[in-house]
Coordinates of C-alpha atoms in Angstrom, one line a residue:
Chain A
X1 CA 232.1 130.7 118.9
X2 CA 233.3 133.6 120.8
X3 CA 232.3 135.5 123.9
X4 CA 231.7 138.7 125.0
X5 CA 232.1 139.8 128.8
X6 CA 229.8 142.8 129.9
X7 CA 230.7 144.4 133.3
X8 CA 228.3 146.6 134.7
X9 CA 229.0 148.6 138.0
X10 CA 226.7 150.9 140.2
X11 CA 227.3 154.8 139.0
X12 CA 230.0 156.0 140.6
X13 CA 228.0 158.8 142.5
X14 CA 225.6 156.0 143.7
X15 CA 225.8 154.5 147.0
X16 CA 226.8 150.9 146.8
X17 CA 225.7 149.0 150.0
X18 CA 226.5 145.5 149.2
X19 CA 230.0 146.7 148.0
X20 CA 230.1 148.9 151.4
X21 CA 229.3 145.3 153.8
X22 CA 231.7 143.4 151.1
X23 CA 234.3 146.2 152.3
X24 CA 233.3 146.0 155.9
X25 CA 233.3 142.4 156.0
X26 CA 237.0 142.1 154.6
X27 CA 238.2 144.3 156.7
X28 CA 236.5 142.7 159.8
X29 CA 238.1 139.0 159.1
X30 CA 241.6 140.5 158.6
X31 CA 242.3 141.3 155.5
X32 CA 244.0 144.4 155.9
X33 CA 244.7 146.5 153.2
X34 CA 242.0 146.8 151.6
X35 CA 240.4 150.4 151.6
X36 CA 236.7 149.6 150.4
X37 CA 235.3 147.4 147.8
X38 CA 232.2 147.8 144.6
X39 CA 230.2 145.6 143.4
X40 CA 229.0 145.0 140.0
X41 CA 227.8 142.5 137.7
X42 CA 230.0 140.6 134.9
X43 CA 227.8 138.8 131.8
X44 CA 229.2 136.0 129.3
X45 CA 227.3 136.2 126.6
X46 CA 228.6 133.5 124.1
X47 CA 228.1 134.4 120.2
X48 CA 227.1 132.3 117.5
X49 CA 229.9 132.5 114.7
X50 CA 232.0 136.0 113.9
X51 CA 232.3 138.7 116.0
X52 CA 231.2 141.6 113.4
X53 CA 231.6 145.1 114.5
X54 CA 227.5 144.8 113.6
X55 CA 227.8 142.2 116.6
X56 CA 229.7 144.3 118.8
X57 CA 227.1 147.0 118.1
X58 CA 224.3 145.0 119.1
X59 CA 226.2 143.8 122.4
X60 CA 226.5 147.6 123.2
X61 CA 223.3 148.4 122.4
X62 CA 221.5 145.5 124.8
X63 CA 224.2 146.5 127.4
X64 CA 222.7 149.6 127.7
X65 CA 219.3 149.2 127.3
X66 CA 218.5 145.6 129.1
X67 CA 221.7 144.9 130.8
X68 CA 222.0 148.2 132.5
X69 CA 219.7 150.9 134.0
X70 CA 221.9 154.4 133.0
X71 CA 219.7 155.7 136.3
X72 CA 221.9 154.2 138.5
X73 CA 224.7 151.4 136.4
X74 CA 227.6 152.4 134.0
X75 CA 228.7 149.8 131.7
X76 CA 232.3 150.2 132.1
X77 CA 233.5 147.1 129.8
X78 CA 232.6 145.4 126.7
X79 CA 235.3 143.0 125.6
X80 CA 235.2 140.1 123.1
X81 CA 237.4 137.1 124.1
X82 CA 237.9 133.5 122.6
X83 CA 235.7 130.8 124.1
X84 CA 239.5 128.4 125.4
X85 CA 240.4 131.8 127.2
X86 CA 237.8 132.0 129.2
Chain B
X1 CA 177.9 151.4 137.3
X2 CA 181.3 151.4 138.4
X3 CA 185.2 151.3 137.4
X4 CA 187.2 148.7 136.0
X5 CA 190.4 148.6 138.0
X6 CA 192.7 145.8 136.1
X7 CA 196.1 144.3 138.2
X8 CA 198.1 142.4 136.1
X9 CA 199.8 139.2 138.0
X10 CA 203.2 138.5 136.5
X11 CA 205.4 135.5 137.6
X12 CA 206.6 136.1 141.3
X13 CA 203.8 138.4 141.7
X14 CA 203.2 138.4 145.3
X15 CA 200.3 140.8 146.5
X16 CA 197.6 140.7 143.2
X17 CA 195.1 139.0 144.9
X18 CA 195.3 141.8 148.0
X19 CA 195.2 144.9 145.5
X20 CA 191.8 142.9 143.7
X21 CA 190.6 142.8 146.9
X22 CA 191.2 146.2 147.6
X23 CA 189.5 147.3 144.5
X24 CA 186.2 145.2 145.8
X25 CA 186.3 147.1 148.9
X26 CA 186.9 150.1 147.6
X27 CA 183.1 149.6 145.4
X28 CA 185.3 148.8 141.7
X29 CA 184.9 146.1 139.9
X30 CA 188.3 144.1 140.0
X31 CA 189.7 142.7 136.9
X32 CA 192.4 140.3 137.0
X33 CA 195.2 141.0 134.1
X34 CA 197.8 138.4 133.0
X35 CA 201.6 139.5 132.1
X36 CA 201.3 137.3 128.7
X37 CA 198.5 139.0 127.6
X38 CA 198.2 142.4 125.5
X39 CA 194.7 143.2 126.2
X40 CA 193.9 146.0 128.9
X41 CA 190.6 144.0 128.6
X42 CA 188.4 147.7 128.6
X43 CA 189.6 148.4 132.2
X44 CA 189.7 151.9 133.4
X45 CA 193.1 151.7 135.4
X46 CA 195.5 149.7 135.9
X47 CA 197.1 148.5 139.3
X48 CA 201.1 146.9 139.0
X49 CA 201.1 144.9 142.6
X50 CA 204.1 144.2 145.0
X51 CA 206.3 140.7 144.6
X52 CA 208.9 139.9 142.4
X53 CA 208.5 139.4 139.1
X54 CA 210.3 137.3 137.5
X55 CA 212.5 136.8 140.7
X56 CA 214.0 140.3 140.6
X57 CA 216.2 138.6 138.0
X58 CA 218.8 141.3 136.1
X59 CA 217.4 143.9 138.6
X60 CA 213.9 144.6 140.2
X61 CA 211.0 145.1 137.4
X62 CA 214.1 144.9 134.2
X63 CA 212.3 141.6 132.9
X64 CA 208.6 142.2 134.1
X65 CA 208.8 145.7 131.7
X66 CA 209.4 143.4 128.6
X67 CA 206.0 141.4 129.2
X68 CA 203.8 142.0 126.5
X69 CA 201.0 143.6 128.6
X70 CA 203.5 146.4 129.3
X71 CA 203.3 147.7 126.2
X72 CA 199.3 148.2 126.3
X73 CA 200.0 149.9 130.0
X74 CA 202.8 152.3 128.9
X75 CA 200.5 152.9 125.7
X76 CA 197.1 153.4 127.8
X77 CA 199.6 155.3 131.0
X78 CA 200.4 157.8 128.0
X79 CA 197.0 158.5 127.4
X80 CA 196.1 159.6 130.8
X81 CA 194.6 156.1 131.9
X82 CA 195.3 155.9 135.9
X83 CA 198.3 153.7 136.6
X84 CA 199.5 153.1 140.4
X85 CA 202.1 151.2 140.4
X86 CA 202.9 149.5 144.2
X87 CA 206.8 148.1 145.1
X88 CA 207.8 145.6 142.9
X89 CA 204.9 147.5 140.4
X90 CA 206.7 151.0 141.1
X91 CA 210.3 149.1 140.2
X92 CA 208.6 148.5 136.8
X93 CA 207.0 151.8 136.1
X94 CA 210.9 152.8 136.8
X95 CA 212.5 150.5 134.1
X96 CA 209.7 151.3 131.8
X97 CA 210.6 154.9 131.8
X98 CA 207.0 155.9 132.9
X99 CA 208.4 157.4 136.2
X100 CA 212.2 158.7 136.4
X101 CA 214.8 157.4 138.9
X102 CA 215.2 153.9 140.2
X103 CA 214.9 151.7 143.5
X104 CA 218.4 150.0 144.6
X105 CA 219.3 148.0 148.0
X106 CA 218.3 149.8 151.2
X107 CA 220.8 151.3 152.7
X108 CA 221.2 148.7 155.7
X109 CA 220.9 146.1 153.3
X110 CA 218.2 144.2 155.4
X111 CA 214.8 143.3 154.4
X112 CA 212.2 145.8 155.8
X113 CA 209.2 144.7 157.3
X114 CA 206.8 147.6 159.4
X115 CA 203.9 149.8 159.2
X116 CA 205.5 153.3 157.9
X117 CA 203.7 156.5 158.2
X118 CA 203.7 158.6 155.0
X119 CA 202.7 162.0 154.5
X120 CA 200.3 163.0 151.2
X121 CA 202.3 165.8 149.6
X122 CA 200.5 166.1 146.5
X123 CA 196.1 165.1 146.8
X124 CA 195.6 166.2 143.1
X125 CA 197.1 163.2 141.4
X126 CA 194.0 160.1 140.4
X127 CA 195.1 157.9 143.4
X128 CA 195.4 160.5 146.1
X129 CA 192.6 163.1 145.2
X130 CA 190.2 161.9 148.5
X131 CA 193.5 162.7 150.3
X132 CA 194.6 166.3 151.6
X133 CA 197.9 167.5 151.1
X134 CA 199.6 167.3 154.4
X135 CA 197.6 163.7 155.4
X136 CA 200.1 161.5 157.7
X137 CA 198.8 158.0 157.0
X138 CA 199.9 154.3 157.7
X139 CA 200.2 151.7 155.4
X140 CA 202.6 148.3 155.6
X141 CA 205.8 148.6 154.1
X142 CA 207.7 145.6 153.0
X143 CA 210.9 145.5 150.7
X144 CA 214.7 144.6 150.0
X145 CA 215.1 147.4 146.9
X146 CA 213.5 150.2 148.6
X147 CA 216.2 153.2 148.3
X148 CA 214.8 155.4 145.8
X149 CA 218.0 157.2 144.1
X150 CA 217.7 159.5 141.2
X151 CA 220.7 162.6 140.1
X152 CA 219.8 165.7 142.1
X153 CA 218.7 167.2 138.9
X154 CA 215.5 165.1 138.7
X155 CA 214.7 165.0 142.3
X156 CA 215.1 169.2 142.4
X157 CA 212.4 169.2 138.9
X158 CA 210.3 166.4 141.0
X159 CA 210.1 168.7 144.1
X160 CA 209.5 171.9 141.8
X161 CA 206.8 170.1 140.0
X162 CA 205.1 168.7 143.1
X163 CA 206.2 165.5 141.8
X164 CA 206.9 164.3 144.9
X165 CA 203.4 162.5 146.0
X166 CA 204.6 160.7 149.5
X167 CA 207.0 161.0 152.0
X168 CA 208.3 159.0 155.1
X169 CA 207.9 160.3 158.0
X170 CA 209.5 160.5 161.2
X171 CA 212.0 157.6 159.7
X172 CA 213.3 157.2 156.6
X173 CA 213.4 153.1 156.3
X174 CA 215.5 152.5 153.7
X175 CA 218.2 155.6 152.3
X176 CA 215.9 157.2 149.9
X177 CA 216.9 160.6 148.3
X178 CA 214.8 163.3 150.3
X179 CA 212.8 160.7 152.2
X180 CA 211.2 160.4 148.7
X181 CA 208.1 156.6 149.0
X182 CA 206.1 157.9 146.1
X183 CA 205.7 159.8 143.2
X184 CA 203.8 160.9 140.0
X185 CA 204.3 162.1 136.5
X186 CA 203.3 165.2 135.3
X187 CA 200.4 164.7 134.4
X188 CA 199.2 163.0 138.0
X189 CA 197.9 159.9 136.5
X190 CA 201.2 157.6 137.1
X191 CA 201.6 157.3 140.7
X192 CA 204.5 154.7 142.0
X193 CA 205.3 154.3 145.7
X194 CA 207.2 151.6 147.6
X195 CA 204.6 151.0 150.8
X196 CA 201.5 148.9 150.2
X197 CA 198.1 151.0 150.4
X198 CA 196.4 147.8 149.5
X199 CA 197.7 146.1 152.8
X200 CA 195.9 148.6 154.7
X201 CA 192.2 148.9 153.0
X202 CA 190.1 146.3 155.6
X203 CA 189.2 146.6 159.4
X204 CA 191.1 143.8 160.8
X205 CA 194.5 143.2 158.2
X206 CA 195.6 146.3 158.4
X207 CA 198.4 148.1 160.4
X208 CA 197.5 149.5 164.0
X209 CA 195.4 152.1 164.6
X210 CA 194.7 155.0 167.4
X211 CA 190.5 152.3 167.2
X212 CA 193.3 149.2 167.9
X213 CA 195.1 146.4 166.8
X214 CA 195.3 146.1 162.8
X215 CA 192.5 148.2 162.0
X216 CA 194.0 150.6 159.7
X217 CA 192.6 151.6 156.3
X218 CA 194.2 154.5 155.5
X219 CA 195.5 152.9 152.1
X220 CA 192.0 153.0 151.0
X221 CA 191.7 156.5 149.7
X222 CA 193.9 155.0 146.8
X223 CA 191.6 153.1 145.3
X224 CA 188.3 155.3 146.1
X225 CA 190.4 158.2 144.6
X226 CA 191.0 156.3 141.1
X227 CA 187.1 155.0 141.1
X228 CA 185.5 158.7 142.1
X229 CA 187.6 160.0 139.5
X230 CA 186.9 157.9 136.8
X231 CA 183.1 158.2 137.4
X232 CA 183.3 162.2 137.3
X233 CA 184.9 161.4 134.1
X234 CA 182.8 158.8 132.6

């Protein structure tokens, strides 16, 4: 068993208002520091047996197509990690 | 004899029962349509209703453009049948590719709840052909992922192509790109638009009105549109 993490984040050029009040909010309760803040979406998906580069493909391919709309979300990260690192 | 006007009800479908009722009104006959199915059942047009299927899960209208009914609509859309798809129904017309760009958060982040004036900027598409270009009318407008965003590529060909087939007026509720609440594809017979139309079709639920409290109708054009066109056609 493995699993692999997906991140997905709002384009870039996209405004990103919950990660603008998560921003705003920090700020407001003090902790200082901290410019501004995204907000984006991380998925586990947990594998059943080898991770083939078939696998991986397949991962990439769903990333794009289900787990991401390329309208308005980059998927930024596709990494495979064992299940006791998680 | 008179159109078929299907509305398919997926699960967390909110406003089905409103859009059958404004197809009644409006003199169609009002077929309901079920997500699971993948019969169009002979209707004439189709109508995707506010809510939010499948909980907005993933993102608004990602899961709902799986169901197997989709396929028959993007099938039967492609072949010039009407399709208006309302809200929650124009987030799925967007994840189905059947309309470019894509709703996110409103900019303020609040859910939106008011009647929102709207101007007709293109009356030649099948839901807006009893309107005239320029028509300011009032419907309710209700939603959390309102802000229509699309790269300034696309919204320069959708205003080029008179794409563009609403626009807020006066305030722009949610952060869209160029005060964008509708628009169609090419061909005019794929309409989307965030406001409900088919919240504002009978004397006494509708929004204010200049005659008084909540009698507004001025979504009704929608539907009479898609019925008088199909008829000229039949």
């Amino acid at each position: 068993m493995a699993t692999i993490l997906v991140h997905v984040m709002p384009k870039p050029e996209i405004l990103d208002p919950q990660g603008k009040a998560v921003g705003s909010a920090l700020a407001r309760l003090g902790f200082a520091g901290i410019e501004s803040a995204r907000q984006g979406k991380r998925f586990e998906l947990t594998i059943d047996g080898e991770v083939s580069d078939a696998v991986l493909e397949r991962v990439r391919e769903a990333a794009t197509a289900v787990l991401s709309n390329p309208v308005i979300e980059d998927v930024v990260e596709v990494t495979v990690v064992e299940e006791a690192a998680l | 004899m008179t159109a078929r006007i299907g509305v398919v009800t997926f699960p967390g479908t909110l406003d089905d029962r409103d859009a059958l009722r404004a197809v009644r009104i409006a003199g169609g006959d009002a077929v309901p349509l079920w997500h699971a199915d993948s019969s169009l059942q002979d209707v004439d047009a189709v109508v995707l209703p506010g809510g939010f299927a499948y909980g907005d899960y993933l993102r608004a209208g990602a899961i709902a453009r799986f169901s197997p009914i989709m396929d028959a609509v993007v099938d039967a859309a492609n072949g010039g049948m009407p399709v208006l798809g309302i809200c929650n129904g124009f987030q799925v017309l967007t994840e189905v590719h059947l309309l470019p760009g894509s709703m996110i958060k409103n900019e303020h982040l609040h859910f939106i709840c008011r009647d929102q004036t709207l101007r007709v900027e293109n009356a030649e598409t099948a839901w807006t052909s009893e309107y005239r270009e320029g028509d300011e009318i009032t419907v309710p407008l209700k939603n959390q992922d309102g802000q229509y965003v699309a790269d300034e590529r696309t919204l320069d060909e959708l205003e080029g192509e008179g794409r563009v087939a609403f626009r807020y007026v006066g305030f722009n509720p949610n952060g869209s790109r160029r005060d964008i609440a509708g628009i169609t594809n090419a061909r005019g017979n794929v309409v989307g638009l965030m406001p409900h139309p088919e919240h504002a079709t009978e004397p006494g639920f509708g929004p204010d009105s200049v005659e008084g409290g909540r009698t507004g109708t001025d979504g009704l054009a929608f539907f009479t549109s898609a019925i008088k066109g199909l008829l000229a056609n039949a």
